[in-house]
C-alpha cells in the first residue's frame, strides 16, 4: 500500500520532503493571458545521479504513483540538451509554459550552465534544479564537490548566477516557499524571464518538514500586457509621424506576445516596410506587401538598402544584436532615430531610442490608433516593392541553382521551404544555415521558423526540435543540422525514439565548418582548422584525406530511420518518405561548402589581427579597417 503522507498529517500542515513539496507545488501552478489558462510547469526533464535520485527523483515517482501531482518526467541523455529541449518547448508555447530540469550534483548540474545561458539570452523561461552538495557538510567533500580553501560556501552551482534571471540555494526547508514564489514570478514576467535556478542540496531534498497546506493551493500567474504610458506614446507617435523613410524591425517579442495580427494591421494601415530578426521571422508572412525579410549582417539586400536610408526605425520586441544592426553599420542615415517598443525597459532604451515600454501587441494596437491618417509616400512604397521584387528573383535562383556535383545548401533550403506546409516548423541554431535562412527562408506563419540565434549554440538543433515537437505534436518538425553540430550533440535522437516523438532531421554534411571556414577566409586565415580531415604529415595541418566518418550509420545506430540523398531530387523524395514515416527520420545529404550564396550587402564586425606576418591577414586587416569606418554609436 502506498501511504499518502499528506492525508496522515494534521489539518493545516502537510508533512513531506523538500523535493516532494517542490513537485507538488510545481504541479499546481498555472499561467494566464487573454483569459486562457495553461499549466505553467507541465513536465520535468531529468538525469538522475546521487544528487537527486533519492530527492527529486523519489518525489517524481511518488507523484506519479499516488497521482498526488501531475508532473510527467522525461529522461534526457545529456543535461545541456534537456535545457535546450525545454527552451524549444517554452518558445513554441510563447513563454506561457516552461519545463523543469533536474540534474545531479557536479557535472550533471554544470552541464546545464550552457543551456541556462541560452535560455536567458533568448529570454525564454526554464526552471533549473541543479543538485548541490550537503547543506550540513556532514560528509564533505561529497563525490563531485568542488572544494574552495577560501570558503566552504562555494559550489559549482554558483556558476549559474550570471546566466540566471533568478538564483537561489535552498539550504533549509523554510527557504523553499519564498524561493518558489519568486521563481514563478520571474518565469512568468515577460520582461524578466529566462533561466531560473534553484540549487537543491542533496540532503535538503530528502528532509521532511511541516508545510502550510496553503503552499500547495492552485495559483494562477497572470502574464501581463503592459500598455504604453500616454506621454511616452505621444513622444513615439511624434517621431513616427515625421518619418519619410520608416523601417520596422520585428523581433521575437512580436511572436511571443502573439502580436502578428496587430503588426499586420499596423503595416497595412501605415504602409511601413517590415524587416525581421532571426527570432522575429514569420511575425509577418514573407509575401505580405510590406515584408522585406531579414535585416542586418545576414539579412536581405532589400531590407538592408531600406535600413541604410531609414530616417526612423521602429524596433518591436528586438534586442538589436550585432547581426541585426550589422555591427552598428546598417542604419546609416546620420540623423536616424529609433523608436523602441519593448516590454523590457533595458531594450526599449537602446540606441538612444524613444522608449515605448509595453507589450508588443498592446503597443502596436495603441500605435495603430494614434497613427491614423499616416501613410508612407507612394514613391517610398514603390521603392519597397521594387527592392522586394528583385530580391524574390534572387531567392528563386538560389533555390534552384543546379549546382554540381554536390548540391548547394541554398538548394536544400529551397527544396525544404517549398516542401513545408504552413504549420510545419524548421529548427536550426548554428553554422551557415541560420545565416542563409535569415536571408532566404520564406516564413508563412509565426511559429514556422525556429532558429536559436541568441546563443547560436551548436547542439541546440535536435534537442530543441524535440522540445518543439513536445510542445506542439500536431506539427511536423524539421530539424536542420550541420555535421559539426550533429557531432556535438546527436544523442537526443535516442530520447526522441524512446518517447516516440517523431522528428525529421535533415543532416547537411559538408565535412566541416562551412560557416567558420568562410569567415576564416574573410579574415585572411585560409579556412585553417575548419575542415574535418586527417592530419597531413606533409603540411602538419588538418588538410589530409577526407575522414571515414559515416554520420548516417551513426544516426541509424541511435534508432533513427535513415535516408540518404545525393541530389536535390533525391532529397525531395526523401522528404516525402519522411513525412509519411511514423518515427524519427534522419535524411543525410552532402552539400558543397563552397557553393555560392547571395550577398547580404552588410557587414559583421570580427576584428582582424592588427599586425601580422601573413600577407593574407594584412590584406584582411585593410578591408576590416575600411569597413570599421562605417560603424558608429547610435546616440
Ligand atoms: C557550442 C558552439 N561551439 C562553437 C561555436 C562556433 N561555431 C559556429 S558555427 C560552427 C561550425 C558549425 O559547423 P556545422 O554544424 O557543420 O555547420 P556549417 O558551418 O558547416 O554550416 C562553429 C564551430 C558555436 N556556435 N557553438
Ligand atoms: Mg558542416
XYZ file of C-alpha atoms and ligand atoms in Angstrom:
662
model
C 0.000 0.000 0.000
C 1.247 3.453 -0.795
C 0.850 5.783 2.092
C -0.079 9.324 1.248
C 1.907 11.348 3.750
C -0.341 14.325 3.123
C -3.515 12.696 4.443
C -1.725 11.393 7.528
C -0.985 14.818 8.850
C -2.790 17.487 10.811
C -5.313 19.734 9.064
C -3.276 22.828 8.398
C 0.060 21.383 7.547
C 1.432 18.761 5.204
C 4.467 16.728 6.180
C 6.631 15.800 3.231
C 10.161 16.271 1.962
C 11.527 19.371 0.287
C 11.604 17.541 -3.060
C 8.040 16.250 -2.591
C 6.868 19.747 -1.679
C 8.638 21.168 -4.708
C 6.989 18.716 -7.107
C 3.597 19.181 -5.529
C 3.912 22.954 -5.700
C 5.063 22.966 -9.337
C 2.156 20.806 -10.425
C -0.328 23.354 -9.006
C 0.948 26.408 -10.906
C -0.896 27.945 -13.846
C -0.317 30.857 -16.182
C -2.978 33.004 -17.783
C -3.074 35.574 -20.579
C -6.063 36.818 -22.553
C -8.296 34.601 -20.414
C -6.548 31.392 -21.485
C -5.095 29.228 -18.726
C -2.142 26.863 -19.080
C -0.397 24.520 -16.707
C 2.740 26.549 -16.061
C 5.130 23.624 -15.483
C 3.672 20.678 -17.413
C 6.679 18.371 -17.020
C 10.200 17.783 -15.829
C 13.255 16.675 -17.764
C 15.956 14.951 -15.810
C 19.005 12.797 -15.482
C 19.475 11.206 -12.085
C 22.600 10.699 -10.040
C 23.371 10.525 -6.325
C 22.470 14.211 -6.041
C 18.787 13.802 -6.933
C 17.946 10.089 -7.127
C 16.680 9.977 -3.544
C 15.311 13.519 -3.600
C 13.613 14.925 -6.687
C 13.512 11.517 -8.440
C 11.741 9.920 -5.483
C 9.285 12.810 -5.395
C 8.527 12.492 -9.126
C 7.942 8.753 -8.771
C 5.726 9.245 -5.728
C 3.732 11.925 -7.550
C 3.216 9.536 -10.443
C 2.302 6.520 -8.304
C -0.086 8.318 -5.971
C -1.453 10.683 -8.626
C -0.812 13.296 -5.991
C 0.652 15.722 -8.517
C 0.805 15.794 -12.298
C 4.415 16.342 -13.307
C 5.431 13.910 -16.076
C 9.110 13.008 -16.185
C 11.144 12.900 -19.405
C 14.551 11.290 -19.377
C 17.174 13.088 -21.452
C 20.611 11.847 -22.486
C 22.593 14.989 -21.762
C 21.799 17.772 -19.295
C 22.702 20.607 -21.654
C 20.373 19.072 -24.217
C 17.471 18.811 -21.793
C 17.669 22.539 -21.162
C 17.693 23.103 -24.931
C 14.612 20.881 -25.268
C 12.904 22.871 -22.533
C 13.737 26.120 -24.323
C 12.343 24.744 -27.594
C 9.197 23.815 -25.700
C 8.706 27.158 -23.951
C 9.461 29.188 -27.068
C 6.921 27.179 -29.008
C 4.347 27.881 -26.278
C 5.134 31.600 -26.470
C 6.594 31.536 -22.944
C 3.261 30.663 -21.339
C 4.628 27.304 -20.182
C 8.054 26.144 -19.083
C 9.620 22.833 -18.141
C 11.688 21.986 -15.080
C 15.079 20.266 -15.368
C 16.556 18.205 -12.544
C 20.234 17.217 -12.574
C 22.603 15.527 -10.187
C 25.346 17.467 -8.431
C 28.604 18.424 -10.089
C 28.915 17.653 -13.817
C 25.216 16.894 -14.274
C 24.435 20.353 -12.994
C 27.227 22.278 -14.695
C 26.252 20.626 -17.972
C 23.134 22.801 -17.706
C 25.052 26.096 -17.496
C 25.270 26.438 -21.297
C 21.553 25.763 -21.584
C 20.882 28.358 -18.898
C 22.853 30.986 -20.798
C 20.971 30.127 -23.970
C 17.599 30.467 -22.216
C 18.456 33.754 -20.555
C 19.948 35.310 -23.680
C 16.900 34.312 -25.709
C 14.554 35.431 -22.883
C 12.890 32.028 -22.695
C 11.709 30.580 -19.365
C 13.135 27.359 -17.934
C 13.272 26.162 -14.324
C 16.613 24.588 -13.454
C 17.007 22.395 -10.410
C 20.710 21.588 -10.086
C 21.519 19.437 -7.072
C 24.062 20.722 -4.612
C 26.444 19.335 -2.000
C 25.246 18.612 1.558
C 23.974 21.704 3.345
C 25.057 20.071 6.633
C 28.508 19.348 5.155
C 28.237 16.122 7.169
C 30.281 14.124 4.671
C 32.139 16.835 2.773
C 33.697 16.695 0.336
C 30.960 14.623 -1.242
C 31.643 12.984 -4.616
C 31.918 15.740 -7.269
C 32.079 18.582 -4.733
C 34.343 21.492 -5.621
C 36.489 22.459 -2.641
C 37.498 26.065 -2.270
C 40.014 26.529 0.545
C 38.864 30.146 0.972
C 35.230 29.298 1.717
C 33.103 26.241 2.430
C 30.174 28.118 0.914
C 31.356 27.909 -2.711
C 29.732 25.411 -5.058
C 29.926 24.782 -8.801
C 26.305 25.907 -8.930
C 27.481 29.452 -8.283
C 28.362 29.318 -11.994
C 24.635 29.623 -12.731
C 24.433 33.090 -11.156
C 25.427 35.231 -14.159
C 23.302 33.184 -16.536
C 20.127 33.065 -14.446
C 17.444 35.708 -14.070
C 16.750 34.413 -10.577
C 19.051 32.211 -8.498
C 18.697 30.743 -5.048
C 20.028 27.869 -2.973
C 17.653 26.106 -0.612
C 19.797 25.410 2.430
C 16.836 24.958 4.792
C 13.268 23.801 4.095
C 11.898 27.103 5.439
C 13.522 28.874 2.497
C 11.606 26.927 -0.121
C 8.205 28.724 -0.229
C 9.530 32.222 -0.830
C 12.056 30.923 -3.379
C 9.312 29.101 -5.272
C 7.075 32.158 -5.366
C 9.924 34.328 -6.642
C 10.838 31.706 -9.241
C 7.281 31.553 -10.626
C 7.019 35.324 -10.739
C 10.212 35.656 -12.748
C 9.357 32.789 -15.110
C 6.046 34.439 -15.994
C 7.283 38.022 -16.212
C 7.880 38.751 -19.910
C 10.430 41.431 -19.031
C 12.493 39.342 -16.619
C 12.096 35.793 -17.834
C 14.941 33.408 -18.622
C 16.673 30.623 -16.735
C 15.518 30.441 -13.130
C 17.782 28.340 -10.931
C 17.008 26.748 -7.588
C 20.033 24.846 -6.320
C 18.927 21.962 -4.117
C 21.442 20.447 -1.688
C 21.305 16.681 -1.756
C 20.426 16.253 1.939
C 17.864 19.055 1.995
C 15.931 17.465 -0.907
C 15.230 14.439 1.313
C 14.484 16.349 4.511
C 10.888 16.369 5.813
C 9.091 19.477 7.010
C 5.620 20.552 8.072
C 4.461 22.773 5.187
C 1.473 25.061 5.427
C -1.224 23.462 3.274
C -1.672 26.849 1.613
C 1.634 26.318 -0.184
C 0.022 23.713 -2.418
C -3.112 25.534 -3.463
C -3.648 26.278 -7.148
C -2.018 29.527 -8.148
C -2.532 31.460 -11.371
C 0.268 33.692 -12.597
C -1.219 36.384 -14.818
C 1.129 37.240 -17.665
C 0.691 40.970 -18.152
C 0.252 43.013 -21.291
C 1.545 46.370 -20.086
C 0.077 49.284 -22.032
C 2.228 52.267 -23.041
C 2.285 55.305 -20.835
C 0.296 58.054 -22.674
C 3.135 60.596 -22.652
C 5.614 58.019 -23.988
C 3.114 57.020 -26.661
C 2.736 60.659 -27.713
C 6.527 61.050 -27.998
C 6.806 57.866 -30.065
C 3.963 58.909 -32.362
C 5.509 62.318 -32.933
C 8.719 60.722 -34.208
C 6.913 58.080 -36.251
C 4.673 60.660 -37.902
C 7.731 62.620 -39.010
C 9.156 59.555 -40.801
C 9.577 59.779 -44.553
C 11.515 56.520 -44.835
C 10.443 54.383 -41.903
C 11.505 50.803 -41.306
C 10.067 48.379 -38.771
C 12.375 45.772 -37.230
C 10.241 42.925 -35.889
C 11.924 40.782 -33.231
C 10.997 37.703 -31.218
C 8.907 39.785 -28.834
C 6.271 40.198 -31.566
C 5.837 36.445 -31.783
C 5.941 35.699 -28.032
C 3.298 38.358 -27.446
C 1.148 36.895 -30.258
C 1.178 40.293 -31.900
C 1.439 39.161 -35.535
C -2.095 40.238 -36.428
C -1.545 43.571 -34.695
C 1.697 44.032 -36.660
C -0.056 43.243 -39.929
C -2.824 45.748 -39.144
C -0.230 48.406 -38.331
C 1.729 47.720 -41.525
C -1.458 47.696 -43.619
C -2.568 50.994 -42.111
C 0.768 52.833 -42.382
C 2.450 51.122 -45.334
C 5.677 50.883 -43.320
C 8.024 48.117 -44.528
C 8.742 45.333 -42.028
C 12.143 43.666 -41.703
C 12.719 40.823 -39.276
C 15.369 39.383 -36.971
C 16.187 35.697 -36.520
C 13.734 35.424 -33.609
C 11.103 37.551 -35.345
C 10.986 35.873 -38.737
C 7.438 34.919 -39.646
C 5.927 37.667 -37.491
C 4.683 38.960 -40.842
C 4.260 36.404 -43.642
C 7.061 36.669 -46.210
C 4.682 37.513 -49.080
C 2.931 40.415 -47.361
C 3.498 43.570 -49.487
C 5.298 45.245 -46.558
C 7.600 42.277 -45.769
C 11.216 42.870 -46.791
C 12.871 39.913 -44.994
C 15.807 39.687 -42.623
C 17.793 42.777 -41.715
C 21.476 43.078 -40.842
C 24.610 41.011 -41.347
C 22.722 38.052 -42.825
C 19.690 39.985 -43.984
C 18.334 40.597 -47.453
C 19.850 43.309 -49.660
C 16.315 44.746 -49.874
C 15.904 45.206 -46.116
C 19.497 46.412 -45.802
C 19.068 49.042 -48.529
C 15.992 50.351 -46.704
C 17.858 50.234 -43.378
C 20.675 52.350 -44.809
C 18.200 55.013 -45.936
C 15.778 54.861 -42.992
C 15.191 58.094 -41.088
C 13.109 56.355 -38.396
C 13.461 52.765 -37.214
C 10.639 51.252 -35.195
C 12.099 48.275 -33.327
C 9.489 45.971 -31.831
C 10.483 43.237 -29.398
C 14.098 43.250 -30.549
C 17.391 43.242 -28.636
C 19.243 44.822 -31.600
C 22.077 42.278 -31.666
C 25.118 42.876 -33.840
C 23.616 40.644 -36.522
C 20.518 42.855 -36.649
C 22.426 46.145 -36.806
C 25.280 44.752 -38.949
C 27.502 45.682 -36.014
C 26.022 49.193 -35.959
C 26.602 49.967 -39.601
C 23.342 49.176 -41.351
C 21.302 52.129 -40.096
C 23.426 54.633 -41.931
C 21.408 57.881 -42.076
C 23.366 60.264 -39.827
C 20.086 61.558 -38.386
C 18.379 58.186 -37.978
C 16.131 57.960 -34.920
C 14.848 54.880 -33.155
C 11.514 54.199 -31.505
C 11.685 51.018 -29.439
C 8.549 49.189 -28.414
C 9.647 46.617 -25.877
C 8.280 45.077 -22.703
C 11.746 45.446 -21.198
C 12.953 48.968 -20.437
C 16.540 47.801 -20.964
C 15.848 47.020 -24.631
C 13.466 49.939 -25.161
C 16.276 52.326 -24.254
C 18.797 51.043 -26.788
C 20.355 53.303 -29.444
C 19.097 56.407 -27.641
C 15.673 55.456 -28.915
C 12.358 56.889 -27.823
C 11.337 54.150 -25.415
C 7.853 52.714 -25.541
C 7.782 50.231 -22.700
C 4.808 47.991 -23.358
C 3.659 44.604 -24.519
C 4.181 44.341 -28.286
C 0.516 43.710 -29.038
C -0.825 46.374 -26.701
C 1.770 48.816 -28.027
C 1.017 48.081 -31.674
C -2.731 48.447 -31.113
C -2.125 51.810 -29.477
C 0.196 52.918 -32.277
C -2.315 51.873 -34.943
C -4.957 54.036 -33.243
C -2.646 57.016 -32.815
C -1.166 56.874 -36.325
C -4.495 57.222 -38.125
C -4.027 59.204 -41.313
C -0.323 58.411 -41.686
C 0.648 56.609 -44.867
C 4.073 56.040 -46.368
C 4.567 58.025 -49.580
C 3.801 56.419 -52.912
C 7.381 56.756 -54.089
C 8.677 55.043 -50.927
C 6.128 52.232 -51.269
C 7.159 51.767 -54.895
C 10.812 51.565 -53.863
C 9.980 48.931 -51.231
C 8.103 46.929 -53.839
C 10.920 47.131 -56.395
C 13.553 46.056 -53.899
C 11.393 43.149 -52.719
C 10.612 42.015 -56.248
C 14.219 41.891 -57.312
C 15.172 40.069 -54.096
C 12.482 37.462 -54.759
C 14.084 36.709 -58.101
C 17.492 36.258 -56.472
C 15.939 33.885 -53.924
C 14.271 31.846 -56.662
C 17.631 31.463 -58.399
C 19.381 30.432 -55.158
C 16.628 27.850 -54.532
C 17.147 26.312 -57.995
C 20.839 26.782 -58.660
C 21.564 23.405 -60.281
C 24.965 23.337 -58.568
C 27.131 20.278 -59.385
C 28.242 17.704 -58.442
C 27.054 18.139 -54.852
C 24.061 20.442 -54.334
C 24.367 23.913 -52.828
C 22.949 24.429 -49.354
C 20.646 27.125 -50.735
C 19.003 24.449 -52.905
C 18.399 22.228 -49.873
C 16.848 25.193 -48.057
C 14.756 25.961 -51.139
C 13.549 22.391 -51.558
C 12.628 22.233 -47.884
C 10.922 25.612 -47.968
C 8.823 24.623 -50.978
C 8.007 21.257 -49.397
C 6.902 22.550 -45.998
C 3.249 23.080 -45.162
C 2.183 26.281 -43.465
C 2.171 24.776 -39.965
C 5.401 22.788 -40.300
C 8.345 24.021 -38.264
C 12.024 24.278 -39.167
C 14.575 24.272 -36.332
C 18.199 25.463 -36.556
C 20.817 27.106 -34.377
C 24.410 27.350 -35.583
C 26.617 27.140 -38.646
C 25.992 28.523 -42.096
C 22.322 27.547 -42.308
C 20.873 30.182 -39.965
C 22.572 32.955 -41.944
C 21.464 31.573 -45.300
C 17.964 31.098 -43.903
C 17.729 34.562 -42.387
C 18.250 35.767 -45.923
C 16.388 33.158 -47.962
C 13.711 31.485 -45.842
C 10.130 32.317 -46.736
C 8.222 32.002 -43.464
C 4.480 31.716 -43.819
C 3.425 31.542 -40.204
C 4.764 32.953 -36.901
C 5.831 29.603 -35.419
C 7.326 28.144 -38.592
C 10.863 29.488 -38.297
C 12.516 28.382 -35.070
C 16.154 29.449 -35.213
C 18.024 29.819 -31.930
C 20.356 32.688 -32.741
C 20.676 34.427 -29.397
C 23.359 31.946 -28.299
C 23.653 30.199 -31.679
C 24.597 27.082 -29.810
C 25.826 24.074 -31.770
C 23.859 21.173 -30.345
C 20.573 23.013 -29.827
C 19.116 21.702 -33.080
C 17.999 18.132 -32.327
C 17.353 18.747 -28.628
C 15.465 21.969 -29.330
C 13.465 20.209 -32.044
C 12.471 17.589 -29.514
C 11.076 20.309 -27.273
C 9.263 21.945 -30.199
C 7.551 18.687 -31.086
C 6.687 18.007 -27.450
C 5.062 21.443 -27.316
C 3.037 21.009 -30.489
C 2.741 17.342 -31.510
C 0.331 18.213 -34.340
C 3.035 19.967 -36.315
C 5.716 18.263 -38.374
C 9.120 19.351 -37.106
C 12.111 19.530 -39.458
C 15.482 19.938 -37.772
C 18.270 21.280 -39.986
C 21.622 20.375 -38.533
C 25.167 20.657 -39.870
C 27.667 17.831 -39.499
C 29.616 19.819 -36.890
C 26.559 20.459 -34.746
C 25.391 16.870 -35.195
C 28.704 15.598 -33.853
C 28.411 17.870 -30.836
C 25.002 16.699 -29.734
C 23.092 13.976 -31.562
C 22.230 11.810 -28.569
C 18.715 13.174 -28.084
C 17.713 11.088 -31.105
C 17.591 8.298 -28.517
C 15.217 10.346 -26.360
C 13.014 11.020 -29.398
C 12.969 7.287 -30.148
C 12.138 6.252 -26.587
C 9.399 8.883 -26.234
C 8.038 8.008 -29.693
C 8.442 11.653 -30.680
C 8.787 11.976 -34.429
C 11.310 14.411 -35.822
C 12.603 14.761 -39.353
C 16.268 15.623 -39.052
C 17.998 16.943 -42.166
C 21.704 16.404 -41.656
C 23.597 18.684 -44.016
C 27.082 17.219 -44.286
C 29.723 19.479 -45.815
C 32.624 17.829 -43.968
C 33.393 20.526 -41.502
C 32.549 24.095 -40.613
C 31.418 25.864 -43.788
C 30.439 28.932 -41.766
C 33.639 29.401 -39.819
C 35.613 28.280 -42.878
C 34.287 31.147 -44.942
C 34.660 33.554 -42.007
C 38.253 32.353 -41.609
C 38.890 33.050 -45.265
C 37.441 36.538 -44.949
C 39.794 37.350 -42.052
C 42.784 36.048 -44.014
C 43.189 32.656 -42.341
C 42.600 30.237 -45.249
C 39.906 28.104 -43.553
C 42.543 26.991 -41.006
C 41.253 24.225 -38.746
C 37.693 24.180 -40.061
C 37.565 21.048 -42.227
C 37.135 17.523 -40.928
C 40.294 15.949 -42.396
C 43.154 13.666 -41.403
C 46.285 15.389 -40.179
C 48.570 15.645 -43.174
C 52.159 14.564 -42.413
C 53.473 16.795 -45.237
C 51.918 20.051 -44.029
C 51.398 19.199 -40.359
C 47.856 20.589 -40.763
C 44.391 19.025 -40.775
C 44.242 19.175 -44.570
C 44.774 15.490 -45.391
C 42.288 12.989 -46.760
C 38.572 13.011 -46.081
C 37.703 11.135 -42.871
C 35.927 7.760 -42.984
C 33.080 9.092 -40.852
C 29.569 7.892 -41.660
C 27.050 10.022 -39.803
C 24.125 8.230 -41.449
C 25.309 4.973 -39.901
C 25.667 6.795 -36.604
C 22.071 8.024 -36.758
C 20.847 4.526 -37.622
C 22.721 3.127 -34.639
C 20.792 5.501 -32.363
C 17.497 4.046 -33.549
C 16.517 6.511 -36.278
C 15.103 5.677 -39.655
C 17.801 6.879 -42.084
C 17.566 8.060 -45.691
C 20.472 9.204 -47.858
C 20.118 11.801 -50.603
C 22.802 12.703 -53.155
C 20.838 15.169 -55.279
C 18.112 17.750 -54.777
C 15.611 15.373 -56.453
C 16.575 12.559 -54.089
C 16.269 14.986 -51.200
C 12.717 15.855 -52.277
C 11.825 12.156 -52.468
C 13.344 11.571 -49.023
C 11.247 14.414 -47.588
C 8.098 12.755 -48.957
C 9.064 9.474 -47.312
C 9.958 11.187 -44.058
C 6.587 12.924 -43.914
C 4.714 9.649 -44.004
C 7.112 7.879 -41.616
C 5.841 7.392 -38.087
C 9.216 7.663 -36.382
C 12.235 9.902 -36.223
C 13.898 10.009 -39.601
C 17.317 11.382 -40.432
C 17.888 12.488 -44.038
C 21.601 12.729 -44.806
C 22.581 14.981 -47.659
C 26.066 16.041 -48.715
C 26.461 19.622 -49.914
C 29.250 21.724 -51.361
C 30.572 24.109 -48.679
C 31.988 26.387 -51.390
C 28.781 26.819 -53.407
C 27.808 30.460 -53.970
C 25.410 32.295 -51.631
C 23.833 35.693 -52.416
C 25.389 38.642 -50.592
C 23.504 40.417 -47.811
C 25.455 43.592 -48.609
C 26.062 44.104 -44.930
C 28.967 43.662 -42.589
C 29.735 41.807 -39.368
C 32.442 43.057 -37.004
C 35.007 40.303 -36.401
C 38.291 42.011 -35.514
C 41.306 41.063 -37.633
C 44.884 40.959 -36.296
C 46.282 44.495 -36.361
C 49.797 43.274 -37.086
C 50.629 40.047 -38.845
C 53.383 38.122 -40.592
C 50.831 36.755 -43.076
C 50.086 38.759 -46.229
C 46.509 37.393 -46.245
C 45.904 38.723 -42.747
C 47.403 42.098 -43.646
C 45.035 42.406 -46.628
C 42.083 41.365 -44.488
C 43.068 43.962 -41.899
C 42.973 46.703 -44.529
C 39.468 45.666 -45.555
C 38.489 45.493 -41.888
C 39.769 48.985 -41.138
C 37.839 50.293 -44.131
C 34.562 48.633 -43.038
C 35.066 49.749 -39.454
C 34.770 53.372 -40.574
C 31.086 52.801 -41.224
C 30.473 51.829 -37.615
C 29.128 54.338 -35.159
C 27.282 54.593 -31.895
C 23.612 55.476 -32.282
C 23.341 58.451 -29.970
C 28.824 25.186 -28.943
C 29.438 26.014 -30.021
N 30.763 25.959 -30.260
C 31.315 26.698 -31.220
C 30.572 27.536 -31.989
C 31.237 28.370 -33.095
N 30.745 27.858 -34.393
C 29.743 28.481 -35.032
S 29.300 27.677 -36.411
C 30.464 26.489 -36.191
C 30.595 25.355 -37.155
C 29.315 24.623 -37.394
O 29.554 23.512 -38.226
P 28.354 22.759 -38.917
O 27.319 22.412 -37.908
O 28.913 21.635 -39.703
O 27.704 23.853 -39.858
P 28.334 24.540 -41.167
O 29.141 25.699 -40.692
O 29.157 23.542 -41.886
O 27.149 25.000 -41.924
C 31.209 26.748 -35.046
C 32.334 25.908 -34.587
C 29.180 27.582 -31.704
N 28.338 28.383 -32.351
N 28.638 26.792 -30.744
Mg 29.328 21.464 -41.693
